[in-house]
């Protein structure tokens, strides 16, 4: 019973069930069991980094078995000093046959913070946005007045 919650030794059905506790919609049962175990382990360890570039990179590497790069234009800023740029992330996943582009897209959408636009590349090919259009929230107009609390331009 001590090992039931340990994804390194639990039966595959329990590993997938543990993944559901960690917010993973599904751990694909057709994936190799060692990949399922790694994915659930990374998800558990990464809860503190969920929504960050590092957390997303580690999760996607565990999911795909491919090299992953995640960059963003976010940061930590003093009150009133944050740039007015719309939050954006660029996700580049090496070529993989482990998951589909649609599955990757669902994972990235689920893991990024609300309001963050993104571009997703798989094997060097842009898979989102599909037609090279904007994938995020509407950016503020260039002539927009600063909102209350924004630093004066």
mmCIF file of N, CA and C in Angstrom, residues 14-76:
data_model
loop_
_atom_site.group_PDB
_atom_site.id
_atom_site.type_symbol
_atom_site.label_atom_id
_atom_site.label_comp_id
_atom_site.label_asym_id
_atom_site.label_seq_id
_atom_site.Cartn_x
_atom_site.Cartn_y
_atom_site.Cartn_z
ATOM 1 N N UNK A 14 -3.127 3.088 -11.984
ATOM 2 C CA UNK A 14 -3.008 4.001 -10.838
ATOM 3 C C UNK A 14 -2.171 5.215 -11.237
ATOM 4 N N UNK A 15 -1.148 5.017 -12.036
ATOM 5 C CA UNK A 15 -0.322 6.140 -12.507
ATOM 6 C C UNK A 15 -1.199 7.148 -13.249
ATOM 7 N N UNK A 16 -2.055 6.662 -14.138
ATOM 8 C CA UNK A 16 -2.946 7.562 -14.880
ATOM 9 C C UNK A 16 -3.932 8.253 -13.942
ATOM 10 N N UNK A 17 -4.425 7.532 -12.953
ATOM 11 C CA UNK A 17 -5.340 8.102 -11.963
ATOM 12 C C UNK A 17 -4.633 9.194 -11.154
ATOM 13 N N UNK A 18 -3.386 8.949 -10.753
ATOM 14 C CA UNK A 18 -2.612 9.970 -10.036
ATOM 15 C C UNK A 18 -2.430 11.216 -10.908
ATOM 16 N N UNK A 19 -2.200 11.004 -12.193
ATOM 17 C CA UNK A 19 -2.078 12.131 -13.116
ATOM 18 C C UNK A 19 -3.332 12.986 -13.123
ATOM 19 N N UNK A 20 -4.500 12.364 -13.049
ATOM 20 C CA UNK A 20 -5.751 13.128 -13.032
ATOM 21 C C UNK A 20 -5.844 13.988 -11.771
ATOM 22 N N UNK A 21 -5.269 13.553 -10.684
ATOM 23 C CA UNK A 21 -5.251 14.343 -9.451
ATOM 24 C C UNK A 21 -4.384 15.588 -9.610
ATOM 25 N N UNK A 22 -3.414 15.504 -10.494
ATOM 26 C CA UNK A 22 -2.473 16.606 -10.684
ATOM 27 C C UNK A 22 -2.911 17.560 -11.795
ATOM 28 N N UNK A 23 -4.150 17.435 -12.236
ATOM 29 C CA UNK A 23 -4.661 18.349 -13.240
ATOM 30 C C UNK A 23 -4.385 17.919 -14.667
ATOM 31 N N UNK A 24 -3.874 16.729 -14.854
ATOM 32 C CA UNK A 24 -3.616 16.229 -16.199
ATOM 33 C C UNK A 24 -4.904 15.592 -16.693
ATOM 34 N N UNK A 25 -5.475 16.165 -17.748
ATOM 35 C CA UNK A 25 -6.757 15.669 -18.241
ATOM 36 C C UNK A 25 -6.690 14.179 -18.539
ATOM 37 N N UNK A 26 -5.673 13.790 -19.247
ATOM 38 C CA UNK A 26 -5.499 12.371 -19.530
ATOM 39 C C UNK A 26 -4.025 12.064 -19.673
ATOM 40 N N UNK A 27 -3.656 10.934 -19.187
ATOM 41 C CA UNK A 27 -2.351 10.380 -19.501
ATOM 42 C C UNK A 27 -2.674 9.257 -20.475
ATOM 43 N N UNK A 28 -2.236 9.418 -21.694
ATOM 44 C CA UNK A 28 -2.598 8.507 -22.777
ATOM 45 C C UNK A 28 -2.149 7.084 -22.466
ATOM 46 N N UNK A 29 -3.085 6.140 -22.332
ATOM 47 C CA UNK A 29 -2.711 4.765 -22.012
ATOM 48 C C UNK A 29 -1.939 4.065 -23.124
ATOM 49 N N UNK A 30 -1.921 4.633 -24.333
ATOM 50 C CA UNK A 30 -1.148 4.006 -25.411
ATOM 51 C C UNK A 30 0.324 4.411 -25.359
ATOM 52 N N UNK A 31 0.652 5.402 -24.527
ATOM 53 C CA UNK A 31 2.060 5.795 -24.375
ATOM 54 C C UNK A 31 2.797 4.685 -23.643
ATOM 55 N N UNK A 32 4.095 4.550 -23.893
ATOM 56 C CA UNK A 32 4.869 3.577 -23.106
ATOM 57 C C UNK A 32 4.727 3.884 -21.606
ATOM 58 N N UNK A 33 4.666 2.842 -20.801
ATOM 59 C CA UNK A 33 4.447 3.003 -19.361
ATOM 60 C C UNK A 33 5.529 3.867 -18.729
ATOM 61 N N UNK A 34 6.795 3.717 -19.156
ATOM 62 C CA UNK A 34 7.851 4.548 -18.568
ATOM 63 C C UNK A 34 7.621 6.028 -18.870
ATOM 64 N N UNK A 35 7.060 6.356 -20.027
ATOM 65 C CA UNK A 35 6.749 7.749 -20.379
ATOM 66 C C UNK A 35 5.585 8.260 -19.519
ATOM 67 N N UNK A 36 4.572 7.396 -19.278
ATOM 68 C CA UNK A 36 3.458 7.775 -18.403
ATOM 69 C C UNK A 36 3.971 8.087 -16.997
ATOM 70 N N UNK A 37 4.867 7.230 -16.499
ATOM 71 C CA UNK A 37 5.419 7.428 -15.155
ATOM 72 C C UNK A 37 6.210 8.739 -15.077
ATOM 73 N N UNK A 38 7.039 8.997 -16.086
ATOM 74 C CA UNK A 38 7.842 10.224 -16.102
ATOM 75 C C UNK A 38 6.944 11.461 -16.145
ATOM 76 N N UNK A 39 5.897 11.392 -16.924
ATOM 77 C CA UNK A 39 4.987 12.514 -17.063
ATOM 78 C C UNK A 39 4.309 12.843 -15.732
ATOM 79 N N UNK A 40 3.838 11.840 -15.031
ATOM 80 C CA UNK A 40 3.178 12.062 -13.741
ATOM 81 C C UNK A 40 4.192 12.536 -12.698
ATOM 82 N N UNK A 41 5.404 11.991 -12.710
ATOM 83 C CA UNK A 41 6.449 12.450 -11.786
ATOM 84 C C UNK A 41 6.743 13.926 -11.997
ATOM 85 N N UNK A 42 6.948 14.330 -13.260
ATOM 86 C CA UNK A 42 7.260 15.723 -13.580
ATOM 87 C C UNK A 42 6.098 16.631 -13.199
ATOM 88 N N UNK A 43 4.871 16.195 -13.475
ATOM 89 C CA UNK A 43 3.704 17.009 -13.129
ATOM 90 C C UNK A 43 3.637 17.239 -11.624
ATOM 91 N N UNK A 44 3.909 16.212 -10.843
ATOM 92 C CA UNK A 44 3.884 16.357 -9.385
ATOM 93 C C UNK A 44 4.965 17.283 -8.877
ATOM 94 N N UNK A 45 6.168 17.109 -9.373
ATOM 95 C CA UNK A 45 7.285 17.964 -8.949
ATOM 96 C C UNK A 45 7.119 19.395 -9.438
ATOM 97 N N UNK A 46 6.433 19.537 -10.573
ATOM 98 C CA UNK A 46 6.350 20.845 -11.205
ATOM 99 C C UNK A 46 5.182 21.711 -10.786
ATOM 100 N N UNK A 47 4.387 21.270 -9.821
ATOM 101 C CA UNK A 47 3.235 22.076 -9.439
ATOM 102 C C UNK A 47 3.634 23.499 -9.034
ATOM 103 N N UNK A 48 4.751 23.647 -8.357
ATOM 104 C CA UNK A 48 5.194 24.986 -7.944
ATOM 105 C C UNK A 48 5.623 25.835 -9.132
ATOM 106 N N UNK A 49 5.964 25.194 -10.252
ATOM 107 C CA UNK A 49 6.405 25.932 -11.448
ATOM 108 C C UNK A 49 5.334 25.975 -12.536
ATOM 109 N N UNK A 50 4.145 25.497 -12.217
ATOM 110 C CA UNK A 50 3.067 25.485 -13.221
ATOM 111 C C UNK A 50 2.769 26.914 -13.670
ATOM 112 N N UNK A 51 2.635 27.097 -14.977
ATOM 113 C CA UNK A 51 2.369 28.424 -15.527
ATOM 114 C C UNK A 51 3.621 29.215 -15.840
ATOM 115 N N UNK A 52 4.801 28.625 -15.584
ATOM 116 C CA UNK A 52 6.062 29.301 -15.902
ATOM 117 C C UNK A 52 6.692 28.645 -17.125
ATOM 118 N N UNK A 53 7.634 29.350 -17.735
ATOM 119 C CA UNK A 53 8.341 28.796 -18.893
ATOM 120 C C UNK A 53 9.056 27.500 -18.510
ATOM 121 N N UNK A 54 9.689 27.471 -17.355
ATOM 122 C CA UNK A 54 10.413 26.268 -16.912
ATOM 123 C C UNK A 54 9.454 25.108 -16.698
ATOM 124 N N UNK A 55 8.333 25.354 -16.031
ATOM 125 C CA UNK A 55 7.358 24.298 -15.785
ATOM 126 C C UNK A 55 6.789 23.728 -17.079
ATOM 127 N N UNK A 56 6.475 24.611 -18.036
ATOM 128 C CA UNK A 56 5.933 24.152 -19.314
ATOM 129 C C UNK A 56 6.976 23.352 -20.085
ATOM 130 N N UNK A 57 8.221 23.833 -20.087
ATOM 131 C CA UNK A 57 9.294 23.119 -20.802
ATOM 132 C C UNK A 57 9.467 21.720 -20.233
ATOM 133 N N UNK A 58 9.546 21.602 -18.913
ATOM 134 C CA UNK A 58 9.749 20.284 -18.294
ATOM 135 C C UNK A 58 8.584 19.339 -18.581
ATOM 136 N N UNK A 59 7.366 19.853 -18.516
ATOM 137 C CA UNK A 59 6.205 19.017 -18.793
ATOM 138 C C UNK A 59 6.190 18.542 -20.245
ATOM 139 N N UNK A 60 6.467 19.455 -21.186
ATOM 140 C CA UNK A 60 6.460 19.075 -22.600
ATOM 141 C C UNK A 60 7.600 18.124 -22.941
ATOM 142 N N UNK A 61 8.752 18.284 -22.309
ATOM 143 C CA UNK A 61 9.850 17.331 -22.534
ATOM 144 C C UNK A 61 9.465 15.941 -22.051
ATOM 145 N N UNK A 62 8.811 15.868 -20.887
ATOM 146 C CA UNK A 62 8.376 14.567 -20.372
ATOM 147 C C UNK A 62 7.300 13.958 -21.269
ATOM 148 N N UNK A 63 6.420 14.797 -21.779
ATOM 149 C CA UNK A 63 5.332 14.317 -22.625
ATOM 150 C C UNK A 63 5.825 13.829 -23.983
ATOM 151 N N UNK A 64 6.760 14.559 -24.587
ATOM 152 C CA UNK A 64 7.160 14.273 -25.959
ATOM 153 C C UNK A 64 8.454 13.486 -26.102
ATOM 154 N N UNK A 65 9.329 13.555 -25.121
ATOM 155 C CA UNK A 65 10.643 12.937 -25.256
ATOM 156 C C UNK A 65 11.557 13.725 -26.187
ATOM 157 N N UNK A 66 11.143 14.927 -26.570
ATOM 158 C CA UNK A 66 11.907 15.770 -27.492
ATOM 159 C C UNK A 66 12.461 16.986 -26.757
ATOM 160 N N UNK A 67 13.425 17.638 -27.378
ATOM 161 C CA UNK A 67 13.943 18.895 -26.836
ATOM 162 C C UNK A 67 12.861 19.963 -26.978
ATOM 163 N N UNK A 68 12.726 20.802 -25.958
ATOM 164 C CA UNK A 68 11.699 21.848 -25.949
ATOM 165 C C UNK A 68 12.340 23.159 -25.512
ATOM 166 N N UNK A 69 11.945 24.230 -26.193
ATOM 167 C CA UNK A 69 12.380 25.573 -25.820
ATOM 168 C C UNK A 69 11.130 26.406 -25.577
ATOM 169 N N UNK A 70 11.100 27.130 -24.454
ATOM 170 C CA UNK A 70 9.986 28.026 -24.145
ATOM 171 C C UNK A 70 10.584 29.374 -23.760
ATOM 172 N N UNK A 71 10.210 30.407 -24.496
ATOM 173 C CA UNK A 71 10.632 31.766 -24.152
ATOM 174 C C UNK A 71 9.389 32.616 -24.020
ATOM 175 N N UNK A 72 9.488 33.664 -23.233
ATOM 176 C CA UNK A 72 8.338 34.551 -23.070
ATOM 177 C C UNK A 72 8.817 35.975 -22.862
ATOM 178 N N UNK A 73 7.890 36.893 -22.877
ATOM 179 C CA UNK A 73 8.242 38.286 -22.667
ATOM 180 C C UNK A 73 7.799 38.764 -21.294
ATOM 181 N N UNK A 74 7.584 37.829 -20.383
ATOM 182 C CA UNK A 74 7.142 38.172 -19.034
ATOM 183 C C UNK A 74 8.304 38.540 -18.141
ATOM 184 N N UNK A 75 7.995 38.787 -16.913
ATOM 185 C CA UNK A 75 9.017 39.130 -15.943
ATOM 186 C C UNK A 75 8.393 39.638 -14.666
ATOM 187 N N UNK A 76 9.252 40.026 -13.747
ATOM 188 C CA UNK A 76 8.809 40.587 -12.479
ATOM 189 C C UNK A 76 9.167 42.060 -12.506
#
